[in-house]
Amino acid sequence: MLAAVGDDAVHRVEGLPGESGPVGLTLALGRLRALGVTGLRVALPAPGHPLGLSGPPEFNARALEAEEAVICHGAALGLVPEVYEAGPEGDVHVEVVWHALPVREAPPADVPSLGEAERELAEALREATEVLTRLDVAGSGPVAEAAIDAYRARAERGREVLAPGYPPRAVRVLELAQRVGLLISVAYENGHGGAVTAGEMASRAEALRPVERTARRAQVAAYNAYVEERERGVS
């Protein structure tokens, strides 16, 4: 789960220029604005895939370890979360410390446009479904369909996937990426299904790996769409 969207977590930001210690999120956002930050981009890197990052290597390594980061637009800063559980047994709460670190001002790695992300998702989902169905593996049949139906039911109860102001296409792309991610999770969580041979298991993993990568790329494109449109001067 993105630390950036943890509703119940206590957030602090450490290492901000002009601050001697950790500060609360509201003060931190004000400080970033004063430093010239006009938007925030999400990065979701994974081993071998520095998705959304621009360097330097030190920042990329920290972001890769956390599997997420936020890159400031308008200032050469990035934020990497470190998540803790605190409090006595029975009353444990989550605390997130965002470490502010210098970043390289360069285009983020491997982030597609919304149009590209939407096309890639549709194609990847179709190809993976065909492979999974052929192998008769978990996640390609009724279990996956029921899980996705449950996701749709939750979405229809009014849950917003993005804040107001995002383009409708970004909402559509993120919802599809989340559905694809759910399909992958169900496939992994329910074992190997009918993929009982080493070859079938390898084919299953090979089918899921690019789909998982595509879903992450689409999520980053959707989360960053607001900043990207502002940069292009689209209202």
PDB file of C-alpha atoms in Angstrom:
ATOM      1  CA  MET A   1       0.000   0.000   0.000  1.00  0.00           C
ATOM      2  CA  LEU A   2       1.234   3.477  -0.783  1.00  0.00           C
ATOM      3  CA  ALA A   3       2.417   5.213   2.383  1.00  0.00           C
ATOM      4  CA  ALA A   4       1.215   8.404   0.750  1.00  0.00           C
ATOM      5  CA  VAL A   5      -2.413   7.356   1.028  1.00  0.00           C
ATOM      6  CA  GLY A   6      -2.464   5.785   4.486  1.00  0.00           C
ATOM      7  CA  ASP A   7      -5.576   7.404   6.012  1.00  0.00           C
ATOM      8  CA  ASP A   8      -4.848   6.572   9.664  1.00  0.00           C
ATOM      9  CA  ALA A   9      -1.092   7.017   9.693  1.00  0.00           C
ATOM     10  CA  VAL A  10       0.748   9.809  11.479  1.00  0.00           C
ATOM     11  CA  HIS A  11       3.078  11.496   8.984  1.00  0.00           C
ATOM     12  CA  ARG A  12       6.247  13.489   9.653  1.00  0.00           C
ATOM     13  CA  VAL A  13       8.860  14.844   7.255  1.00  0.00           C
ATOM     14  CA  GLU A  14      12.551  14.831   8.138  1.00  0.00           C
ATOM     15  CA  GLY A  15      15.461  16.594   6.450  1.00  0.00           C
ATOM     16  CA  LEU A  16      13.619  19.514   4.882  1.00  0.00           C
ATOM     17  CA  PRO A  17      15.809  22.529   4.084  1.00  0.00           C
ATOM     18  CA  GLY A  18      15.258  25.186   6.726  1.00  0.00           C
ATOM     19  CA  GLU A  19      13.984  22.745   9.366  1.00  0.00           C
ATOM     20  CA  SER A  20      16.176  21.438  12.175  1.00  0.00           C
ATOM     21  CA  GLY A  21      14.106  18.322  12.829  1.00  0.00           C
ATOM     22  CA  PRO A  22      11.028  16.368  11.763  1.00  0.00           C
ATOM     23  CA  VAL A  23       7.879  18.414  11.129  1.00  0.00           C
ATOM     24  CA  GLY A  24       4.238  17.547  10.598  1.00  0.00           C
ATOM     25  CA  LEU A  25       2.837  17.024   7.136  1.00  0.00           C
ATOM     26  CA  THR A  26       0.931  20.324   6.961  1.00  0.00           C
ATOM     27  CA  LEU A  27       4.005  22.374   7.869  1.00  0.00           C
ATOM     28  CA  ALA A  28       6.129  20.284   5.520  1.00  0.00           C
ATOM     29  CA  LEU A  29       3.826  20.930   2.576  1.00  0.00           C
ATOM     30  CA  GLY A  30       3.942  24.645   3.323  1.00  0.00           C
ATOM     31  CA  ARG A  31       7.731  24.550   3.452  1.00  0.00           C
ATOM     32  CA  LEU A  32       7.878  22.674   0.146  1.00  0.00           C
ATOM     33  CA  ARG A  33       5.603  25.245  -1.435  1.00  0.00           C
ATOM     34  CA  ALA A  34       7.903  28.025  -0.186  1.00  0.00           C
ATOM     35  CA  LEU A  35      10.833  26.169  -1.765  1.00  0.00           C
ATOM     36  CA  GLY A  36       9.097  26.314  -5.136  1.00  0.00           C
ATOM     37  CA  VAL A  37       7.393  22.933  -5.259  1.00  0.00           C
ATOM     38  CA  THR A  38       4.301  23.068  -7.467  1.00  0.00           C
ATOM     39  CA  GLY A  39       3.418  19.389  -7.564  1.00  0.00           C
ATOM     40  CA  LEU A  40       4.333  15.905  -6.399  1.00  0.00           C
ATOM     41  CA  ARG A  41       4.991  12.838  -8.524  1.00  0.00           C
ATOM     42  CA  VAL A  42       4.701   9.241  -7.328  1.00  0.00           C
ATOM     43  CA  ALA A  43       7.399   6.648  -8.056  1.00  0.00           C
ATOM     44  CA  LEU A  44       6.837   2.891  -7.606  1.00  0.00           C
ATOM     45  CA  PRO A  45      10.229   1.267  -8.254  1.00  0.00           C
ATOM     46  CA  ALA A  46      10.896  -2.462  -8.106  1.00  0.00           C
ATOM     47  CA  PRO A  47      14.099  -4.504  -8.521  1.00  0.00           C
ATOM     48  CA  GLY A  48      15.384  -3.932 -12.041  1.00  0.00           C
ATOM     49  CA  HIS A  49      12.737  -1.290 -12.726  1.00  0.00           C
ATOM     50  CA  PRO A  50      13.388   2.240 -11.369  1.00  0.00           C
ATOM     51  CA  LEU A  51       9.876   3.342 -12.305  1.00  0.00           C
ATOM     52  CA  GLY A  52       9.376   7.071 -11.805  1.00  0.00           C
ATOM     53  CA  LEU A  53      12.878   7.775 -10.487  1.00  0.00           C
ATOM     54  CA  SER A  54      15.458  10.157 -11.913  1.00  0.00           C
ATOM     55  CA  GLY A  55      18.485   9.656  -9.626  1.00  0.00           C
ATOM     56  CA  PRO A  56      20.933  10.080  -8.101  1.00  0.00           C
ATOM     57  CA  PRO A  57      21.829   6.462  -7.216  1.00  0.00           C
ATOM     58  CA  GLU A  58      21.658   7.141  -3.476  1.00  0.00           C
ATOM     59  CA  PHE A  59      18.071   8.314  -3.682  1.00  0.00           C
ATOM     60  CA  ASN A  60      17.110   5.519  -6.064  1.00  0.00           C
ATOM     61  CA  ALA A  61      18.515   2.930  -3.643  1.00  0.00           C
ATOM     62  CA  ARG A  62      16.455   4.309  -0.742  1.00  0.00           C
ATOM     63  CA  ALA A  63      13.336   4.485  -2.893  1.00  0.00           C
ATOM     64  CA  LEU A  64      13.860   0.955  -4.176  1.00  0.00           C
ATOM     65  CA  GLU A  65      14.135  -0.338  -0.622  1.00  0.00           C
ATOM     66  CA  ALA A  66      10.862   1.401   0.302  1.00  0.00           C
ATOM     67  CA  GLU A  67       9.289   0.422  -3.051  1.00  0.00           C
ATOM     68  CA  GLU A  68       7.857   3.926  -3.360  1.00  0.00           C
ATOM     69  CA  ALA A  69       8.815   7.587  -3.262  1.00  0.00           C
ATOM     70  CA  VAL A  70       7.497  11.050  -3.990  1.00  0.00           C
ATOM     71  CA  ILE A  71       9.402  13.379  -6.327  1.00  0.00           C
ATOM     72  CA  CYS A  72       8.910  17.138  -5.983  1.00  0.00           C
ATOM     73  CA  HIS A  73       8.209  19.147  -9.109  1.00  0.00           C
ATOM     74  CA  GLY A  74       9.797  22.584  -8.927  1.00  0.00           C
ATOM     75  CA  ALA A  75      12.596  21.720  -6.500  1.00  0.00           C
ATOM     76  CA  ALA A  76      15.345  19.096  -6.556  1.00  0.00           C
ATOM     77  CA  LEU A  77      13.917  17.114  -3.651  1.00  0.00           C
ATOM     78  CA  GLY A  78      12.393  13.709  -3.181  1.00  0.00           C
ATOM     79  CA  LEU A  79      10.682  12.049  -0.227  1.00  0.00           C
ATOM     80  CA  VAL A  80      11.128   8.403   0.750  1.00  0.00           C
ATOM     81  CA  PRO A  81       8.836   6.915   3.416  1.00  0.00           C
ATOM     82  CA  GLU A  82       9.854   4.773   6.356  1.00  0.00           C
ATOM     83  CA  VAL A  83       6.904   3.093   8.059  1.00  0.00           C
ATOM     84  CA  TYR A  84       6.798   2.220  11.757  1.00  0.00           C
ATOM     85  CA  GLU A  85       4.267   0.686  14.107  1.00  0.00           C
ATOM     86  CA  ALA A  86       4.103   2.448  17.477  1.00  0.00           C
ATOM     87  CA  GLY A  87       2.051   2.303  20.651  1.00  0.00           C
ATOM     88  CA  PRO A  88       1.144  -0.307  23.277  1.00  0.00           C
ATOM     89  CA  GLU A  89      -0.349  -3.675  22.409  1.00  0.00           C
ATOM     90  CA  GLY A  90      -3.972  -3.261  21.457  1.00  0.00           C
ATOM     91  CA  ASP A  91      -3.497   0.387  20.514  1.00  0.00           C
ATOM     92  CA  VAL A  92      -0.867   0.190  17.801  1.00  0.00           C
ATOM     93  CA  HIS A  93      -0.826   2.944  15.198  1.00  0.00           C
ATOM     94  CA  VAL A  94       1.213   3.530  12.080  1.00  0.00           C
ATOM     95  CA  GLU A  95       3.780   6.303  11.823  1.00  0.00           C
ATOM     96  CA  VAL A  96       5.394   7.329   8.543  1.00  0.00           C
ATOM     97  CA  VAL A  97       8.613   9.345   8.457  1.00  0.00           C
ATOM     98  CA  TRP A  98       9.295  10.873   5.039  1.00  0.00           C
ATOM     99  CA  HIS A  99      13.010  11.453   4.478  1.00  0.00           C
ATOM    100  CA  ALA A 100      13.682  14.482   2.265  1.00  0.00           C
ATOM    101  CA  LEU A 101      16.682  13.874   0.018  1.00  0.00           C
ATOM    102  CA  PRO A 102      18.223  15.586  -3.023  1.00  0.00           C
ATOM    103  CA  VAL A 103      17.178  14.270  -6.430  1.00  0.00           C
ATOM    104  CA  ARG A 104      18.332  14.849  -9.977  1.00  0.00           C
ATOM    105  CA  GLU A 105      16.066  17.122 -12.002  1.00  0.00           C
ATOM    106  CA  ALA A 106      15.444  14.906 -15.013  1.00  0.00           C
ATOM    107  CA  PRO A 107      12.485  13.128 -16.642  1.00  0.00           C
ATOM    108  CA  PRO A 108      11.207  10.217 -14.497  1.00  0.00           C
ATOM    109  CA  ALA A 109      12.146   6.759 -15.722  1.00  0.00           C
ATOM    110  CA  ASP A 110       9.713   4.675 -17.786  1.00  0.00           C
ATOM    111  CA  VAL A 111       6.486   6.598 -17.038  1.00  0.00           C
ATOM    112  CA  PRO A 112       4.018   6.291 -19.940  1.00  0.00           C
ATOM    113  CA  SER A 113       1.346   8.741 -20.985  1.00  0.00           C
ATOM    114  CA  LEU A 114      -2.206   7.962 -19.897  1.00  0.00           C
ATOM    115  CA  GLY A 115      -3.089   6.884 -23.425  1.00  0.00           C
ATOM    116  CA  GLU A 116      -0.115   4.536 -23.616  1.00  0.00           C
ATOM    117  CA  ALA A 117      -0.880   3.130 -20.164  1.00  0.00           C
ATOM    118  CA  GLU A 118      -4.489   2.423 -21.065  1.00  0.00           C
ATOM    119  CA  ARG A 119      -3.573   0.618 -24.281  1.00  0.00           C
ATOM    120  CA  GLU A 120      -0.823  -1.385 -22.579  1.00  0.00           C
ATOM    121  CA  LEU A 121      -3.124  -2.445 -19.748  1.00  0.00           C
ATOM    122  CA  ALA A 122      -5.832  -3.707 -22.066  1.00  0.00           C
ATOM    123  CA  GLU A 123      -3.339  -5.690 -24.143  1.00  0.00           C
ATOM    124  CA  ALA A 124      -1.446  -7.089 -21.149  1.00  0.00           C
ATOM    125  CA  LEU A 125      -4.621  -8.142 -19.385  1.00  0.00           C
ATOM    126  CA  ARG A 126      -5.903  -9.924 -22.485  1.00  0.00           C
ATOM    127  CA  GLU A 127      -2.631 -11.767 -23.072  1.00  0.00           C
ATOM    128  CA  ALA A 128      -2.206 -12.784 -19.440  1.00  0.00           C
ATOM    129  CA  THR A 129      -5.786 -14.003 -19.158  1.00  0.00           C
ATOM    130  CA  GLU A 130      -5.299 -16.193 -22.218  1.00  0.00           C
ATOM    131  CA  VAL A 131      -2.118 -17.732 -20.807  1.00  0.00           C
ATOM    132  CA  LEU A 132      -3.529 -18.248 -17.319  1.00  0.00           C
ATOM    133  CA  THR A 133      -6.703 -19.802 -18.662  1.00  0.00           C
ATOM    134  CA  ARG A 134      -4.720 -22.143 -20.916  1.00  0.00           C
ATOM    135  CA  LEU A 135      -2.635 -23.258 -17.939  1.00  0.00           C
ATOM    136  CA  ASP A 136      -5.723 -23.509 -15.718  1.00  0.00           C
ATOM    137  CA  VAL A 137      -3.987 -21.662 -12.922  1.00  0.00           C
ATOM    138  CA  ALA A 138      -5.523 -19.980  -9.911  1.00  0.00           C
ATOM    139  CA  GLY A 139      -6.589 -16.442 -10.605  1.00  0.00           C
ATOM    140  CA  SER A 140      -7.909 -17.077 -14.114  1.00  0.00           C
ATOM    141  CA  GLY A 141     -11.370 -18.404 -13.295  1.00  0.00           C
ATOM    142  CA  PRO A 142     -14.293 -17.998 -10.874  1.00  0.00           C
ATOM    143  CA  VAL A 143     -12.122 -17.048  -7.878  1.00  0.00           C
ATOM    144  CA  ALA A 144     -10.599 -14.140  -9.748  1.00  0.00           C
ATOM    145  CA  GLU A 145     -13.952 -13.098 -11.170  1.00  0.00           C
ATOM    146  CA  ALA A 146     -15.518 -13.069  -7.694  1.00  0.00           C
ATOM    147  CA  ALA A 147     -12.646 -11.008  -6.297  1.00  0.00           C
ATOM    148  CA  ILE A 148     -12.885  -8.490  -9.117  1.00  0.00           C
ATOM    149  CA  ASP A 149     -16.677  -8.313  -8.703  1.00  0.00           C
ATOM    150  CA  ALA A 150     -16.120  -7.523  -5.016  1.00  0.00           C
ATOM    151  CA  TYR A 151     -13.691  -4.768  -5.986  1.00  0.00           C
ATOM    152  CA  ARG A 152     -16.229  -3.296  -8.397  1.00  0.00           C
ATOM    153  CA  ALA A 153     -18.910  -3.362  -5.711  1.00  0.00           C
ATOM    154  CA  ARG A 154     -16.660  -1.406  -3.337  1.00  0.00           C
ATOM    155  CA  ALA A 155     -15.865   1.125  -6.055  1.00  0.00           C
ATOM    156  CA  GLU A 156     -19.547   1.605  -6.839  1.00  0.00           C
ATOM    157  CA  ARG A 157     -20.217   2.585  -3.230  1.00  0.00           C
ATOM    158  CA  GLY A 158     -18.532   5.905  -3.956  1.00  0.00           C
ATOM    159  CA  ARG A 159     -14.892   5.324  -3.026  1.00  0.00           C
ATOM    160  CA  GLU A 160     -12.728   7.884  -4.817  1.00  0.00           C
ATOM    161  CA  VAL A 161      -9.528   6.489  -6.282  1.00  0.00           C
ATOM    162  CA  LEU A 162      -8.118   9.944  -7.035  1.00  0.00           C
ATOM    163  CA  ALA A 163      -8.693  13.410  -5.630  1.00  0.00           C
ATOM    164  CA  PRO A 164     -11.087  15.790  -7.393  1.00  0.00           C
ATOM    165  CA  GLY A 165      -9.482  17.628 -10.294  1.00  0.00           C
ATOM    166  CA  TYR A 166      -7.847  14.646 -11.963  1.00  0.00           C
ATOM    167  CA  PRO A 167      -8.792  13.997 -15.598  1.00  0.00           C
ATOM    168  CA  PRO A 168     -11.431  11.260 -16.037  1.00  0.00           C
ATOM    169  CA  ARG A 169      -8.989   9.180 -18.062  1.00  0.00           C
ATOM    170  CA  ALA A 170      -6.611   9.042 -15.077  1.00  0.00           C
ATOM    171  CA  VAL A 171      -9.398   7.660 -12.888  1.00  0.00           C
ATOM    172  CA  ARG A 172     -10.239   5.078 -15.545  1.00  0.00           C
ATOM    173  CA  VAL A 173      -6.607   4.022 -15.954  1.00  0.00           C
ATOM    174  CA  LEU A 174      -6.041   3.721 -12.193  1.00  0.00           C
ATOM    175  CA  GLU A 175      -9.194   1.657 -11.694  1.00  0.00           C
ATOM    176  CA  LEU A 176      -8.137  -0.704 -14.488  1.00  0.00           C
ATOM    177  CA  ALA A 177      -4.603  -0.939 -13.084  1.00  0.00           C
ATOM    178  CA  GLN A 178      -6.016  -1.803  -9.649  1.00  0.00           C
ATOM    179  CA  ARG A 179      -8.230  -4.489 -11.169  1.00  0.00           C
ATOM    180  CA  VAL A 180      -5.213  -5.943 -12.986  1.00  0.00           C
ATOM    181  CA  GLY A 181      -3.219  -5.830  -9.740  1.00  0.00           C
ATOM    182  CA  LEU A 182      -6.026  -7.627  -7.963  1.00  0.00           C
ATOM    183  CA  LEU A 183      -6.038 -10.359 -10.613  1.00  0.00           C
ATOM    184  CA  ILE A 184      -2.304 -10.844 -10.123  1.00  0.00           C
ATOM    185  CA  SER A 185      -2.687 -10.949  -6.324  1.00  0.00           C
ATOM    186  CA  VAL A 186      -5.425 -13.560  -6.532  1.00  0.00           C
ATOM    187  CA  ALA A 187      -3.305 -15.642  -8.894  1.00  0.00           C
ATOM    188  CA  TYR A 188      -0.350 -15.593  -6.490  1.00  0.00           C
ATOM    189  CA  GLU A 189      -2.336 -16.000  -3.275  1.00  0.00           C
ATOM    190  CA  ASN A 190      -4.240 -19.058  -4.470  1.00  0.00           C
ATOM    191  CA  GLY A 191      -1.262 -21.209  -5.313  1.00  0.00           C
ATOM    192  CA  HIS A 192      -0.254 -22.661  -8.624  1.00  0.00           C
ATOM    193  CA  GLY A 193      -3.667 -23.995  -9.627  1.00  0.00           C
ATOM    194  CA  GLY A 194      -3.271 -26.397 -12.514  1.00  0.00           C
ATOM    195  CA  ALA A 195       0.340 -25.347 -13.149  1.00  0.00           C
ATOM    196  CA  VAL A 196       1.854 -28.476 -11.649  1.00  0.00           C
ATOM    197  CA  THR A 197       4.950 -28.895 -13.812  1.00  0.00           C
ATOM    198  CA  ALA A 198       8.044 -26.731 -13.631  1.00  0.00           C
ATOM    199  CA  GLY A 199       7.449 -25.600 -17.209  1.00  0.00           C
ATOM    200  CA  GLU A 200       3.855 -24.590 -16.487  1.00  0.00           C
ATOM    201  CA  MET A 201       4.879 -22.734 -13.325  1.00  0.00           C
ATOM    202  CA  ALA A 202       7.561 -20.885 -15.276  1.00  0.00           C
ATOM    203  CA  SER A 203       5.043 -19.989 -17.980  1.00  0.00           C
ATOM    204  CA  ARG A 204       2.650 -18.727 -15.320  1.00  0.00           C
ATOM    205  CA  ALA A 205       5.311 -16.521 -13.729  1.00  0.00           C
ATOM    206  CA  GLU A 206       6.389 -15.306 -17.162  1.00  0.00           C
ATOM    207  CA  ALA A 207       2.790 -14.331 -17.935  1.00  0.00           C
ATOM    208  CA  LEU A 208       2.279 -12.448 -14.684  1.00  0.00           C
ATOM    209  CA  ARG A 209       5.587 -10.577 -14.544  1.00  0.00           C
ATOM    210  CA  PRO A 210       5.052  -8.188 -17.487  1.00  0.00           C
ATOM    211  CA  VAL A 211       1.421  -7.628 -16.478  1.00  0.00           C
ATOM    212  CA  GLU A 212       2.492  -6.650 -12.975  1.00  0.00           C
ATOM    213  CA  ARG A 213       5.060  -4.258 -14.465  1.00  0.00           C
ATOM    214  CA  THR A 214       2.455  -2.766 -16.799  1.00  0.00           C
ATOM    215  CA  ALA A 215       0.003  -2.257 -13.941  1.00  0.00           C
ATOM    216  CA  ARG A 216       2.610  -0.402 -11.881  1.00  0.00           C
ATOM    217  CA  ARG A 217       3.510   1.824 -14.841  1.00  0.00           C
ATOM    218  CA  ALA A 218      -0.160   2.639 -15.337  1.00  0.00           C
ATOM    219  CA  GLN A 219      -0.634   3.481 -11.664  1.00  0.00           C
ATOM    220  CA  VAL A 220       2.268   5.942 -11.778  1.00  0.00           C
ATOM    221  CA  ALA A 221       0.894   7.518 -14.967  1.00  0.00           C
ATOM    222  CA  ALA A 222      -2.509   7.949 -13.323  1.00  0.00           C
ATOM    223  CA  TYR A 223      -1.208   9.337 -10.027  1.00  0.00           C
ATOM    224  CA  ASN A 224       1.020  11.818 -11.865  1.00  0.00           C
ATOM    225  CA  ALA A 225      -1.539  12.906 -14.462  1.00  0.00           C
ATOM    226  CA  TYR A 226      -2.523  16.067 -12.587  1.00  0.00           C
ATOM    227  CA  VAL A 227       1.058  17.359 -12.485  1.00  0.00           C
ATOM    228  CA  GLU A 228       1.679  16.335 -16.089  1.00  0.00           C
ATOM    229  CA  GLU A 229      -1.389  18.215 -17.313  1.00  0.00           C
ATOM    230  CA  ARG A 230      -0.435  21.306 -15.341  1.00  0.00           C
ATOM    231  CA  GLU A 231       2.998  21.210 -16.950  1.00  0.00           C
ATOM    232  CA  ARG A 232       1.393  21.124 -20.388  1.00  0.00           C
ATOM    233  CA  GLY A 233      -0.860  24.035 -19.455  1.00  0.00           C
ATOM    234  CA  VAL A 234      -4.053  21.967 -19.548  1.00  0.00           C
ATOM    235  CA  SER A 235      -6.668  23.220 -17.112  1.00  0.00           C
TER     236      SER A 235
END
